[in-house]
Short mmCIF file of C-alpha atoms in Angstrom, two decimals:
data_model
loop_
_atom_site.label_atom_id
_atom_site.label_comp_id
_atom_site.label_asym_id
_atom_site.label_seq_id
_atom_site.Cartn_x
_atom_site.Cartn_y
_atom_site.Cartn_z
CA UNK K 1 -57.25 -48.43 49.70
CA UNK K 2 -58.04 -46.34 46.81
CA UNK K 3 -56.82 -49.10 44.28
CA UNK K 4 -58.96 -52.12 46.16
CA UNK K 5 -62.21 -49.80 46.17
CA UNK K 6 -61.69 -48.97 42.32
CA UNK K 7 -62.83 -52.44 41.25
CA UNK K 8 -66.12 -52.14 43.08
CA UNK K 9 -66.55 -48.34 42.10
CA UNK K 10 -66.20 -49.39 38.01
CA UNK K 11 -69.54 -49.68 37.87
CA UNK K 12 -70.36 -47.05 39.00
CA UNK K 13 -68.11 -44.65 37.17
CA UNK K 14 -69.47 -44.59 33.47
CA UNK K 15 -72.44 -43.94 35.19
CA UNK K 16 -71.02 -40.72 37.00
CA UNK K 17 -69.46 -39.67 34.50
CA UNK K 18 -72.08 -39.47 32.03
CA UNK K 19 -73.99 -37.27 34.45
CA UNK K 20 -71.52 -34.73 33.36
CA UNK K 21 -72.58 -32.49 30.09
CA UNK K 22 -71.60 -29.47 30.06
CA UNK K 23 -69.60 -27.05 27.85
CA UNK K 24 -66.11 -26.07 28.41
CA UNK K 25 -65.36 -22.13 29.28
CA UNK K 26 -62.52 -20.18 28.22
CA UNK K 27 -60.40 -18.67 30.94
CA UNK K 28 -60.38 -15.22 31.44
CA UNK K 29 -56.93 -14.82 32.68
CA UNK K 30 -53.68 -16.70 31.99
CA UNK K 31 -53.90 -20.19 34.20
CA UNK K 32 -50.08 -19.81 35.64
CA UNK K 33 -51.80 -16.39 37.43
CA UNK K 34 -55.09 -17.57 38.66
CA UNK K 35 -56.31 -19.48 41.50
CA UNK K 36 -59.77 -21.55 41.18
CA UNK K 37 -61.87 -22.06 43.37
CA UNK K 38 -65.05 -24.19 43.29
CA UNK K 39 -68.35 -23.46 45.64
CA UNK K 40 -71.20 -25.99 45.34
CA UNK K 41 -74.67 -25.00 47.05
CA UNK K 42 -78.54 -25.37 46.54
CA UNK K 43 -81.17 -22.73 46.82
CA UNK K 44 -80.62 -22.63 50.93
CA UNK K 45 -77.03 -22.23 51.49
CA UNK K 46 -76.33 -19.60 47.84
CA UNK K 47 -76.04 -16.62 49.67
CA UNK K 48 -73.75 -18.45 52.34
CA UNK K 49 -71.92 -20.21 49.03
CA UNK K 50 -71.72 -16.75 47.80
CA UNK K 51 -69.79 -14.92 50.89
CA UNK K 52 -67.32 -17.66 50.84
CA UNK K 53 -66.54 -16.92 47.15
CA UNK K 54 -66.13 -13.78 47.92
CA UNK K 55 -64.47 -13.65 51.12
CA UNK K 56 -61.85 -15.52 49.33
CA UNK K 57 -61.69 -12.93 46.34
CA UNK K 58 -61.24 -10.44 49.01
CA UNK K 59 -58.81 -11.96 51.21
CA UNK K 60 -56.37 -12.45 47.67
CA UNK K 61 -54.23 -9.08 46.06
CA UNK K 62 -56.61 -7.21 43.39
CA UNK K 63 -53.10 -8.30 41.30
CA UNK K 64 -54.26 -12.03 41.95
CA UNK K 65 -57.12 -13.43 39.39
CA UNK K 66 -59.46 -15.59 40.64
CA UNK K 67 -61.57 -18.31 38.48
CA UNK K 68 -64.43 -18.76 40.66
CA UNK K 69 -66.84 -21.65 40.04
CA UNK K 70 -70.38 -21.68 41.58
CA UNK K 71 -71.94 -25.08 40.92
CA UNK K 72 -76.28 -24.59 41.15
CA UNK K 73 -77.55 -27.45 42.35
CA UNK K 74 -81.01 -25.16 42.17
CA UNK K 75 -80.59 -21.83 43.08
CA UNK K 76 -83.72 -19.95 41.75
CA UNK K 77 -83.05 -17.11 39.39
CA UNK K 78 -83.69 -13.39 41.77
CA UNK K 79 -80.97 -15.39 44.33
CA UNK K 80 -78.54 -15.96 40.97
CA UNK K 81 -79.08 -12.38 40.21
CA UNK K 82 -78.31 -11.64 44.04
CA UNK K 83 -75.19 -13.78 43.90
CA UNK K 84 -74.11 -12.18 40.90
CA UNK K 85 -74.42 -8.78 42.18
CA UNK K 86 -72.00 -9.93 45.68
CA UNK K 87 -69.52 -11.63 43.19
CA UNK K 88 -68.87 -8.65 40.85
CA UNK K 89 -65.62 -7.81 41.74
CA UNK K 90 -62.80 -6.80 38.91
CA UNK K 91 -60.19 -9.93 39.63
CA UNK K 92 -62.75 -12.64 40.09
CA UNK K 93 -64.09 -14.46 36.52
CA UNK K 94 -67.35 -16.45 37.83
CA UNK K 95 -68.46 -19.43 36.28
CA UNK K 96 -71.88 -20.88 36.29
CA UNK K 97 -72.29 -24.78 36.35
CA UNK K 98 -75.32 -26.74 37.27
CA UNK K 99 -75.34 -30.28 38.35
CA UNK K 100 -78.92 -32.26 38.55
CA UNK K 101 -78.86 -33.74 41.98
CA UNK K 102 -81.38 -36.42 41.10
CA UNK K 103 -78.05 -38.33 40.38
CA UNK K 104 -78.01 -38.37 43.79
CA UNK K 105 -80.87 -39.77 45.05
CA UNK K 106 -80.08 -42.85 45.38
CA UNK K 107 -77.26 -41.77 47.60
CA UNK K 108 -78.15 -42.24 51.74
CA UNK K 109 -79.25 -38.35 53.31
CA UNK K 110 -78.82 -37.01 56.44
CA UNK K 111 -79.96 -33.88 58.15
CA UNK K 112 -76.16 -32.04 57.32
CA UNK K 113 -75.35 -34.31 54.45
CA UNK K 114 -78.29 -33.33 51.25
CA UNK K 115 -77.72 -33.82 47.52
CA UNK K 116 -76.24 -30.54 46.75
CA UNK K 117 -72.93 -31.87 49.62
CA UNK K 118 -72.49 -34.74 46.66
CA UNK K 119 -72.29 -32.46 43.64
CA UNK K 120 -68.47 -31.59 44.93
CA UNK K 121 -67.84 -35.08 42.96
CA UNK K 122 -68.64 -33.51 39.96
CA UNK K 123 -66.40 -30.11 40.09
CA UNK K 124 -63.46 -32.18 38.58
CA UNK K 125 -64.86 -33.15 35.55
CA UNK K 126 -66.73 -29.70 35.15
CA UNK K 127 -63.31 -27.64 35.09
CA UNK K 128 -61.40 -27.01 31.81
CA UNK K 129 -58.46 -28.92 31.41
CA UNK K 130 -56.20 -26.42 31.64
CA UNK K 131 -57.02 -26.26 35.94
CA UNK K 132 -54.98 -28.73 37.25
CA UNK K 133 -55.88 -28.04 41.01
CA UNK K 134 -58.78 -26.16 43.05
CA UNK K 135 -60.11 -25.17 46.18
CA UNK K 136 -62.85 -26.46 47.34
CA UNK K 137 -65.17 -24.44 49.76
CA UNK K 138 -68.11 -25.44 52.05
CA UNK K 139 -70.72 -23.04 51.95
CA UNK K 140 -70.38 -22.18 55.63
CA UNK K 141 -66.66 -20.62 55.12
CA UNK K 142 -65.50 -17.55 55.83
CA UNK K 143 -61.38 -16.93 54.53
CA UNK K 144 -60.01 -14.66 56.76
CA UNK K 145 -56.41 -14.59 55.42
CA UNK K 146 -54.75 -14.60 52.17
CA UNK K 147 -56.09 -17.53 49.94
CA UNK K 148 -52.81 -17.71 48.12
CA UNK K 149 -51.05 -18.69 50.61
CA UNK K 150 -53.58 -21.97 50.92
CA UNK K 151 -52.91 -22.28 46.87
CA UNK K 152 -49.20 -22.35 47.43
CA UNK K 153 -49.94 -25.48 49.32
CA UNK K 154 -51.07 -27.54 46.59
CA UNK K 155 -49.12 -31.06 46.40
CA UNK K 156 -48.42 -32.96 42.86
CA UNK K 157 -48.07 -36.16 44.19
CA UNK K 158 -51.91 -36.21 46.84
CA UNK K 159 -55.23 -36.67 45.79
CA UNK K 160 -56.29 -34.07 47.55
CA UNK K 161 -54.40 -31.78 50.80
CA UNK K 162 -56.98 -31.54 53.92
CA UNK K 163 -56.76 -30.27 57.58
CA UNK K 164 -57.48 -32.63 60.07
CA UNK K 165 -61.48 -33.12 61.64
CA UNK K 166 -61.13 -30.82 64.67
CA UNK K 167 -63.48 -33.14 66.17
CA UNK K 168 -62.47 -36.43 65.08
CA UNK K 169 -58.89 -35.87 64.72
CA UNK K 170 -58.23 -39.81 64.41
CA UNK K 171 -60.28 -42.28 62.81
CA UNK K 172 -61.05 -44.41 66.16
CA UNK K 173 -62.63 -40.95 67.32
CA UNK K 174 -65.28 -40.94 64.36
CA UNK K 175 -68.50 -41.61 64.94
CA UNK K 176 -68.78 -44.02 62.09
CA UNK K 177 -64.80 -45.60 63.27
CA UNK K 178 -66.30 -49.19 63.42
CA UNK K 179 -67.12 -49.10 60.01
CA UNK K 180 -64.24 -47.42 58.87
CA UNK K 181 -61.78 -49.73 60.31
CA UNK K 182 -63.77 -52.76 59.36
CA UNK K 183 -63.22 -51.12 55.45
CA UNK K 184 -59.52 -50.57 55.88
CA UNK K 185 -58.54 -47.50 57.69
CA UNK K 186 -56.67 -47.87 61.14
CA UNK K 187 -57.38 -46.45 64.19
CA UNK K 188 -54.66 -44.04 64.09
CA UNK K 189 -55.13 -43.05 60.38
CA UNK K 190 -55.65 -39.01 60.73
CA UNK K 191 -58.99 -37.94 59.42
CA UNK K 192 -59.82 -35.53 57.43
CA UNK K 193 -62.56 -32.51 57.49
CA UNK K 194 -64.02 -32.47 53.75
CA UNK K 195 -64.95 -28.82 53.74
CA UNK K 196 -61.94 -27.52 53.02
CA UNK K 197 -59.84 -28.89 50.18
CA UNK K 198 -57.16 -28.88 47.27
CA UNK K 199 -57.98 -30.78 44.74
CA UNK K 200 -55.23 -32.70 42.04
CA UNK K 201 -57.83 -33.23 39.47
CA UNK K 202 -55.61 -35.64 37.40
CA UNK K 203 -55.09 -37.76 40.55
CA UNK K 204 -58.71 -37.55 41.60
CA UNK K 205 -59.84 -38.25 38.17
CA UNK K 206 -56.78 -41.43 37.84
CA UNK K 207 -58.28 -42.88 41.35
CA UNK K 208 -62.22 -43.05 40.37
CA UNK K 209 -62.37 -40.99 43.47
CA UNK K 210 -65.90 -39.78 42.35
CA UNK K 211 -67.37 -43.29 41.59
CA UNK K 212 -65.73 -44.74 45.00
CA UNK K 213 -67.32 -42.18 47.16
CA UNK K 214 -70.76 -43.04 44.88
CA UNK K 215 -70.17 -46.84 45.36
CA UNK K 216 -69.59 -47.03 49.21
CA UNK K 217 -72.20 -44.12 49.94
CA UNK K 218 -74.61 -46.78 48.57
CA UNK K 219 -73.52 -49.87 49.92
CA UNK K 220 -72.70 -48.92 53.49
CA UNK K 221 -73.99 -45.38 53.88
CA UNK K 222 -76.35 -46.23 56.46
CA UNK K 223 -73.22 -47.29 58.29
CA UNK K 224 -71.65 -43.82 58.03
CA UNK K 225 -72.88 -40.95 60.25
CA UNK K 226 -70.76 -38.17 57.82
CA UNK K 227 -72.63 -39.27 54.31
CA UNK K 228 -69.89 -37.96 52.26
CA UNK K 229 -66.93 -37.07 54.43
CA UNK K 230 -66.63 -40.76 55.64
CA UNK K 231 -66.66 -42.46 52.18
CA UNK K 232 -64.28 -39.78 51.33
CA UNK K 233 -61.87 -40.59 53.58
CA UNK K 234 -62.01 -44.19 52.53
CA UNK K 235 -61.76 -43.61 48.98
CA UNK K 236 -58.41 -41.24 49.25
CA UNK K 237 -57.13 -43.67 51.98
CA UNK K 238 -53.58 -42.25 52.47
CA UNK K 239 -52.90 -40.92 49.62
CA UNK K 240 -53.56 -37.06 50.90
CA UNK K 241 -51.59 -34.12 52.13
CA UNK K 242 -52.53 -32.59 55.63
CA UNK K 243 -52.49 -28.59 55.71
CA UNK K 244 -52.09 -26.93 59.03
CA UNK K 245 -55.15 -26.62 61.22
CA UNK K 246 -55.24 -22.85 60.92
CA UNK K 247 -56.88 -23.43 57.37
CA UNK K 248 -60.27 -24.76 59.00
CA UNK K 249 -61.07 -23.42 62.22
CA UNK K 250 -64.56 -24.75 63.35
CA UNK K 251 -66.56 -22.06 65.03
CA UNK K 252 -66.24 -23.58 68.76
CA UNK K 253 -62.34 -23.41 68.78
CA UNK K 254 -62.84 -20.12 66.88
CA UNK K 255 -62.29 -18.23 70.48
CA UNK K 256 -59.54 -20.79 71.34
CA UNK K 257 -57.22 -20.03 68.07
CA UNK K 258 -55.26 -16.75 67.24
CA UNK K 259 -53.91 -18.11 64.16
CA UNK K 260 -56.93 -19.12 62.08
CA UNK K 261 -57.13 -18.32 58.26
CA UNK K 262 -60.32 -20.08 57.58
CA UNK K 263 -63.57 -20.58 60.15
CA UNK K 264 -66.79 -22.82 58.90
CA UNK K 265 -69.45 -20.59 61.28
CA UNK K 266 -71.78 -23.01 61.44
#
């Protein structure tokens, strides 16, 4: 799937990757010893962005470093300084990166689903090259068990390792399933939740994921009811790694679940 949407998505990819400028950080902390993690938010969801970071940093060891990346897609300077004060803890080195979602705009909208959801596309080409994986949180998650655990998880060979949509566990259950099918998933093809995810970078970078998502987001997004999560899932095809459903535990099966390690509340 990946490979046939590539030729479409060529395009489009000098184009998203010249969105990118941006200077490359030093680490703080050995890479073999540090987990990243990646938070993307506007001015609405920081503080939410911000307790996710952190209840990650918490859930880890103090021994554990953390290289925590919050990607402004506008947060306004007193709720930086607010962030900043939350994320000041000793084994977490936070990064600042902002993406301009105006590269988005051309990109379908939805009332879950605003510019700041697409800046995720961007977090691979923002990391140093020395990251070869990442986490990558929604803004609505809270980690309530050890984050290194989900880091031990990460897979060589996937794009990208997800938990099945708790919702839409299958394709033929998702809202947007027509369309999906009609582009090349099957019915029974498991499908993914976005909002929780490891991230190969090489392998994400290799497949154009970025541009794909870009590409079919314009061409069919009216067609999709998820605006990114269903182009997603086309443009990784099967080329993914499921992680037990513990490690995103909506809120409405929150009550339902004694083994949950990470709950999006909203």
């Amino acid at each position: 799937m990946a490979d046939a949407l590539d030729r479409n998505a060529a395009a489009s990819g000098s184009a998203t990757s010249s969105m990118l400028h941006f200077n490359r950080k030093s680490l703080a902390y050995p890479v073999d010893d540090s987990v990243a993690l990646a938070v993307c938010t506007d001015e609405a969801y920081a503080l939410y962005a911000a307790m996710a970071l952190r209840s990650a940093t918490l859930s880890i060891s103090s021994e554990r470093k953390i290289e925590g990346y919050f990607v402004d897609c506008g947060v306004e300077p007193d709720t930086r300084k607010r962030v900043e004060r939350a994320l000041d803890i000793t084994n977490l080195n936070l990064h600042w990166e902002h993406v301009d979602t105006r590269n988005f705009d051309h990109l379908p909208h939805s009332k879950w689903t605003s510019e700041a959801a697409f800046a995720r596309l961007c977090v691979p080409y923002l990391l140093p090259d020395e990251i070869s994986h990442f986490i990558y949180l929604d803004s609505d998650i809270f980690v309530l068990r050890d984050i290194y655990d989900l880091w031990s998880e990460r897979s060589k060979n996937s794009i990208i390792s997800a938990c099945e949509d708790w919702k839409y566990p299958k394709v033929k259950y998702a809202k947007a399933s027509s369309t999906l099918v009609e582009l090349g998933k099957s019915p029974n093809d498991t499908y993914f939740n976005s909002g929780l995810l490891i991230v190969n970078r090489e392998e994400w970078i290799n497949n154009k994921i970025s541009a794909t998502v870009c590409y079919l987001s314009k061409k069919y997004g009216e067609r999709f009811t998820h605006k990114d999560q269903d182009p997603l899932n086309l443009a990784v095809g099967n080329e993914w790694s499921e992680l037990d459903k513990r490690w995103n535990v909506v809120t409405y099966k929150y009550r339902q679940e004694e083994n949950i390690s990470i709950n999006p509340y909203t």
